[in-house]
């Protein structure tokens, strides 16, 4: 059975998730309009899905690295 994580490690994890999410959101909000992309539904769908897919990839990679 895995040990219970300490409150400090849980807080650190939540801060990482919030920070990464905030950074990517700001990048999309302010960097997106500067990209020469056509205003189509496909581009909008890709932009909407980019954030959760990126977060999933980063967090999965971190979890994979921490396994013994």
Coordinates of C-alpha atoms in Angstrom, one line a residue:
X1 CA 0.0 0.0 0.0
X2 CA 1.3 3.4 -0.9
X3 CA 2.0 5.9 1.8
X4 CA -0.4 8.8 2.2
X5 CA 1.0 12.0 0.7
X6 CA 1.7 14.9 3.1
X7 CA -0.4 18.1 3.0
X8 CA 2.7 20.0 1.8
X9 CA 3.2 17.7 -1.2
X10 CA -0.5 17.9 -2.1
X11 CA -0.3 21.7 -1.9
X12 CA 2.8 21.7 -4.0
X13 CA 1.1 19.5 -6.6
X14 CA -1.9 21.8 -6.7
X15 CA 0.3 24.9 -7.1
X16 CA 2.1 23.2 -10.0
X17 CA -1.2 22.4 -11.7
X18 CA -2.6 25.9 -11.2
X19 CA 0.6 27.5 -12.4
X20 CA 0.9 25.4 -15.5
X21 CA -2.8 25.9 -16.3
X22 CA -2.6 29.7 -15.8
X23 CA 0.6 29.9 -17.9
X24 CA -0.9 28.0 -20.8
X25 CA -4.2 29.9 -20.6
X26 CA -2.3 33.2 -20.8
X27 CA -0.2 31.9 -23.7
X28 CA -3.4 31.0 -25.6
X29 CA -5.2 34.2 -24.7
X30 CA -2.4 36.6 -25.6
X31 CA -0.3 34.6 -28.0
X32 CA -3.1 33.0 -30.0
X33 CA -4.3 36.2 -31.7
X34 CA -0.8 36.9 -32.9
X35 CA -0.7 33.6 -34.9
X36 CA -1.7 33.8 -38.5
X37 CA -4.4 31.2 -38.3
X38 CA -7.7 31.1 -40.2
X39 CA -10.9 31.6 -38.1
X40 CA -12.4 28.1 -38.7
X41 CA -14.1 25.7 -36.3
X42 CA -11.2 23.2 -36.7
X43 CA -8.7 25.7 -35.4
X44 CA -11.0 26.7 -32.6
X45 CA -11.4 23.1 -31.6
X46 CA -7.6 22.5 -31.6
X47 CA -7.1 25.6 -29.4
X48 CA -9.7 24.4 -26.9
X49 CA -8.3 20.9 -26.8
X50 CA -4.6 22.0 -26.6
X51 CA -4.7 23.0 -23.0
X52 CA -6.2 19.9 -21.4
X53 CA -4.2 17.6 -23.7
X54 CA -1.0 19.4 -22.8
X55 CA -1.8 19.3 -19.1
X56 CA -2.6 15.6 -19.3
X57 CA 0.7 14.9 -21.1
X58 CA 2.8 16.9 -18.6
X59 CA 1.2 15.5 -15.5
X60 CA 1.3 11.9 -16.9
X61 CA 5.0 12.3 -17.6
X62 CA 5.7 13.6 -14.1
X63 CA 3.8 10.7 -12.6
X64 CA 5.7 8.2 -14.8
X65 CA 9.0 9.7 -13.7
X66 CA 8.1 9.4 -10.0
X67 CA 7.3 5.6 -10.2
X68 CA 10.0 3.4 -8.7

